[in-house]
Coordinates of C-alpha atoms and ligand atoms in Angstrom, one line a residue:
M1 CA -58.1 -20.1 200.1
L2 CA -56.3 -22.2 197.5
R3 CA -52.8 -22.9 196.8
T4 CA -51.1 -24.5 193.6
E5 CA -48.0 -24.0 192.0
G6 CA -48.1 -22.5 188.4
I7 CA -46.4 -21.0 185.9
V8 CA -47.4 -17.8 184.2
L9 CA -48.8 -17.9 180.2
K10 CA -49.1 -14.9 179.7
E11 CA -49.8 -11.4 181.1
M12 CA -51.6 -8.1 180.2
R13 CA -51.7 -4.9 182.0
Y14 CA -54.6 -3.7 183.6
K15 CA -55.6 -0.1 184.8
D16 CA -52.7 1.8 186.3
T17 CA -51.1 -1.1 188.3
S18 CA -52.3 -4.1 188.1
K19 CA -52.1 -7.0 185.7
I20 CA -54.3 -9.9 184.5
L21 CA -52.4 -13.0 184.1
S22 CA -53.1 -15.9 182.9
I23 CA -51.4 -18.9 184.6
Y24 CA -51.3 -23.1 184.2
T25 CA -51.8 -24.2 187.9
K26 CA -51.0 -28.3 188.9
K27 CA -54.2 -28.5 190.4
Y28 CA -56.9 -26.3 188.6
G29 CA -55.8 -26.0 184.8
K30 CA -55.3 -22.9 183.2
I31 CA -56.6 -19.9 185.5
T32 CA -56.9 -16.0 184.9
A33 CA -55.8 -14.3 187.7
M34 CA -55.7 -10.6 188.8
A35 CA -52.3 -9.4 191.0
R36 CA -53.1 -5.9 192.3
G37 CA -50.3 -3.7 192.3
A38 CA -47.8 -5.8 190.0
Y39 CA -46.6 -2.4 188.4
R40 CA -45.8 -0.8 191.5
P41 CA -42.2 -0.5 191.9
K42 CA -42.3 -1.4 195.1
S43 CA -44.4 -4.7 194.2
K44 CA -43.6 -7.5 196.2
I45 CA -44.9 -9.6 193.8
I46 CA -43.2 -8.5 190.6
A47 CA -40.9 -11.3 189.9
N48 CA -44.1 -13.6 190.6
T49 CA -45.9 -12.6 187.7
Q50 CA -43.6 -12.6 184.7
L51 CA -43.7 -14.8 181.7
F52 CA -42.1 -18.3 182.7
S53 CA -42.0 -17.4 186.5
Y54 CA -42.8 -20.8 188.5
N55 CA -44.0 -20.2 191.8
E56 CA -46.2 -21.6 194.7
Y57 CA -49.3 -19.4 194.4
Q58 CA -52.1 -18.3 197.3
L59 CA -55.2 -17.8 195.8
Y60 CA -58.8 -16.5 196.2
K61 CA -61.9 -16.9 193.5
G62 CA -63.3 -13.7 192.8
R63 CA -66.6 -13.7 190.8
N64 CA -64.5 -13.4 187.2
F65 CA -61.1 -14.1 188.0
Y66 CA -58.8 -15.3 190.8
Y67 CA -56.8 -12.9 193.2
I68 CA -52.8 -13.7 194.1
N69 CA -52.6 -13.8 197.5
Q70 CA -49.0 -14.5 197.5
A71 CA -46.8 -16.0 195.7
D72 CA -43.4 -18.0 196.3
I73 CA -41.2 -18.2 193.5
I74 CA -39.4 -21.4 192.7
D75 CA -37.8 -21.1 189.7
S76 CA -37.7 -18.2 187.6
F77 CA -36.1 -19.8 184.7
Y78 CA -34.4 -16.4 184.5
D79 CA -31.8 -18.2 182.5
I80 CA -34.7 -18.3 179.2
R81 CA -34.1 -14.7 178.7
E82 CA -29.9 -15.0 178.0
R83 CA -30.9 -16.0 174.4
I84 CA -33.2 -15.1 172.0
E85 CA -33.5 -18.9 170.8
R86 CA -34.7 -20.2 174.3
V87 CA -37.2 -17.3 174.7
V88 CA -38.3 -17.5 171.2
Y89 CA -39.1 -20.9 172.1
G90 CA -40.2 -21.0 175.5
Q91 CA -43.0 -18.6 174.6
Y92 CA -44.3 -21.0 171.7
M93 CA -44.5 -23.7 174.6
L94 CA -46.8 -21.4 176.7
E95 CA -48.7 -20.0 173.7
L96 CA -48.9 -24.2 173.0
I97 CA -50.6 -24.6 176.3
E98 CA -52.5 -21.1 176.5
K99 CA -54.6 -21.2 173.0
S100 CA -55.4 -25.1 173.9
M101 CA -56.4 -25.6 177.1
E102 CA -60.1 -24.3 178.0
E103 CA -59.8 -22.6 181.8
G104 CA -60.3 -25.3 185.1
Q105 CA -58.8 -27.9 182.9
E106 CA -56.7 -30.1 185.0
N107 CA -54.2 -32.2 183.2
P108 CA -51.3 -33.1 185.6
K109 CA -49.6 -34.1 182.9
L110 CA -49.2 -32.0 181.1
F111 CA -48.2 -29.5 183.8
M112 CA -45.0 -31.6 184.6
L113 CA -44.4 -31.9 180.6
L114 CA -44.2 -27.9 180.4
L115 CA -42.3 -27.9 183.2
K116 CA -39.4 -30.2 182.7
G117 CA -39.6 -28.4 178.8
L118 CA -38.5 -25.0 180.5
K119 CA -36.2 -26.5 182.8
I120 CA -34.2 -28.4 179.4
L121 CA -35.0 -25.1 177.8
S122 CA -33.1 -22.7 180.2
N123 CA -29.5 -24.4 179.6
M124 CA -29.7 -25.2 176.0
D125 CA -27.6 -24.1 173.4
G126 CA -28.3 -25.3 170.1
D127 CA -30.9 -28.3 168.5
Y128 CA -33.7 -26.3 169.3
L129 CA -36.0 -27.8 166.4
K130 CA -35.4 -31.5 167.4
F131 CA -36.2 -30.6 171.4
I132 CA -39.5 -28.5 170.5
I133 CA -40.7 -31.2 168.0
A134 CA -39.7 -34.1 170.6
Y135 CA -41.5 -31.7 172.7
E136 CA -45.0 -31.6 171.0
L137 CA -45.1 -34.7 170.4
K138 CA -45.8 -35.4 173.7
F139 CA -47.8 -32.5 174.7
I140 CA -49.7 -33.3 171.7
S141 CA -49.7 -37.2 172.8
F142 CA -51.0 -35.8 176.8
L143 CA -53.9 -33.9 174.8
G144 CA -55.3 -37.2 173.7
Y145 CA -54.0 -37.0 169.9
R146 CA -51.3 -39.4 169.6
P147 CA -50.0 -39.7 165.6
F148 CA -51.0 -43.1 165.2
L149 CA -47.8 -44.8 163.5
N150 CA -48.4 -48.2 163.4
R151 CA -50.6 -48.9 160.3
C152 CA -52.7 -47.1 158.2
V153 CA -55.4 -44.8 160.6
L154 CA -57.9 -45.7 158.1
C155 CA -57.5 -49.0 156.7
G156 CA -55.3 -50.5 158.8
N157 CA -53.0 -51.6 156.2
E158 CA -49.8 -52.1 157.8
D159 CA -47.8 -51.8 154.6
I160 CA -46.1 -49.0 155.5
N161 CA -43.4 -48.8 152.6
N162 CA -45.7 -46.2 150.5
I163 CA -46.9 -44.0 153.0
R164 CA -48.3 -40.4 153.7
Y165 CA -49.0 -38.4 157.0
S166 CA -52.7 -37.5 157.3
P167 CA -53.1 -34.1 160.0
K168 CA -56.9 -34.5 159.6
E169 CA -56.9 -38.2 160.6
G170 CA -54.1 -38.0 162.8
G171 CA -51.6 -40.2 161.8
I172 CA -50.2 -42.4 158.7
I173 CA -52.4 -43.1 155.5
C174 CA -51.3 -46.1 153.0
Y175 CA -51.4 -45.3 149.9
K176 CA -54.7 -47.2 149.0
C177 CA -56.1 -44.0 150.9
F178 CA -54.0 -41.6 149.3
S179 CA -56.7 -40.4 147.3
L180 CA -59.1 -40.3 150.6
D181 CA -57.0 -37.1 151.7
S182 CA -55.2 -35.4 149.2
S183 CA -54.0 -32.6 151.9
S184 CA -51.6 -35.7 153.0
I185 CA -47.8 -35.3 153.0
Y186 CA -45.8 -37.3 151.9
L187 CA -43.2 -39.8 154.2
N188 CA -40.1 -41.2 153.2
D189 CA -38.8 -43.7 155.5
S190 CA -36.3 -41.2 157.2
L191 CA -39.3 -39.1 158.0
Y192 CA -41.0 -41.9 159.1
K193 CA -38.4 -43.1 161.2
G194 CA -38.0 -39.8 162.9
I195 CA -41.3 -39.0 164.0
N196 CA -41.3 -42.1 165.8
E197 CA -38.0 -41.8 167.6
L198 CA -38.7 -37.9 168.6
L199 CA -42.5 -39.2 169.6
Y200 CA -40.5 -41.8 172.3
I201 CA -37.3 -40.1 173.1
P202 CA -36.8 -38.8 176.1
L203 CA -36.9 -34.6 176.3
D204 CA -33.2 -34.8 178.0
K205 CA -31.9 -37.5 175.5
I206 CA -32.5 -35.8 172.0
H207 CA -28.7 -35.9 171.6
R208 CA -29.6 -39.9 170.4
V209 CA -31.9 -38.9 167.6
Q210 CA -30.3 -38.3 164.2
L211 CA -31.8 -36.5 161.6
S212 CA -30.9 -34.1 159.0
A213 CA -31.6 -30.0 159.3
E214 CA -33.8 -30.6 156.2
N215 CA -35.7 -33.5 157.6
L216 CA -36.1 -31.4 160.9
K217 CA -38.0 -28.5 159.6
R218 CA -40.1 -30.8 157.7
I219 CA -41.2 -33.3 160.1
H220 CA -41.3 -30.3 162.2
E221 CA -44.3 -28.4 159.0
I222 CA -46.0 -32.2 159.3
I223 CA -46.6 -32.4 163.4
V224 CA -47.3 -28.1 163.4
E225 CA -50.3 -29.0 161.1
H226 CA -51.2 -32.4 163.5
I227 CA -51.4 -29.9 166.2
L228 CA -53.7 -26.8 164.8
Y229 CA -55.5 -29.6 163.2
N230 CA -56.5 -31.2 166.8
I231 CA -56.4 -27.9 168.8
D232 CA -58.8 -26.1 166.0
R233 CA -56.6 -23.3 165.4
N234 CA -55.6 -21.7 162.2
K235 CA -52.0 -20.3 163.5
L236 CA -49.9 -19.9 167.1
N237 CA -48.6 -16.4 166.8
T238 CA -45.2 -17.3 168.5
L239 CA -44.8 -19.8 165.2
N240 CA -43.6 -16.9 162.9
F241 CA -40.9 -16.4 165.3
I242 CA -39.8 -19.8 165.1
Q243 CA -39.7 -19.4 161.6
A244 CA -38.1 -16.5 161.2
L245 CA -35.1 -17.8 163.4
E246 CA -35.1 -21.5 161.7
S247 CA -34.9 -19.7 158.0
T248 CA -31.8 -17.4 159.0
Ligands
ZN301 ZN1 -55.1 -47.7 153.9

């Protein structure tokens, strides 16, 4: 019998009354778990098997996946459901983990980041895009792909007056190196400063960072490119919903 804290990343119906869950656990990383009877009307684990639900799980390991023996709720993050923006950004945070982690790959720092992120999101009433960029930058750094911002990632040039961002190379490149990555994106002073600030600002202090709506959108596009390249994906489903929200 195994015990660990975990957060539900994804739920799928299995047969008539069961669910197969993807759970991000503190001790064992991402796991696939069977929740038998979770759809039965009187099931004791309805709340423990919904998206965002944060639980102390008692599991046992079967041949193909884990089985939930018992679950005690720590936080259902019910407040996330009160606003469409919270749901959309929250599901994006879950999908980032779900699509970038292999099964059984533990990363306690990433687990704590997700937990802290969901807690802050539960009470948010604005500034979602700024928040998500700060989150994305921490997320990708904890995965081992922190954007390289100090000097040209290709030649080491410290002159940062005329630079572009190269998602492929994972950092800024100087004007001498522009031709080496034609897909790189021009960074003016405020974009460069904005990325730096959002990389290091704690998630609960983002109000200290001042950026125009337009610059936030630009930075978000750049960081999403950086993430997709590093996690080897062409797209994330929930990103479409974020784009839809941000364009209204
Ligand atoms: Zn260079």
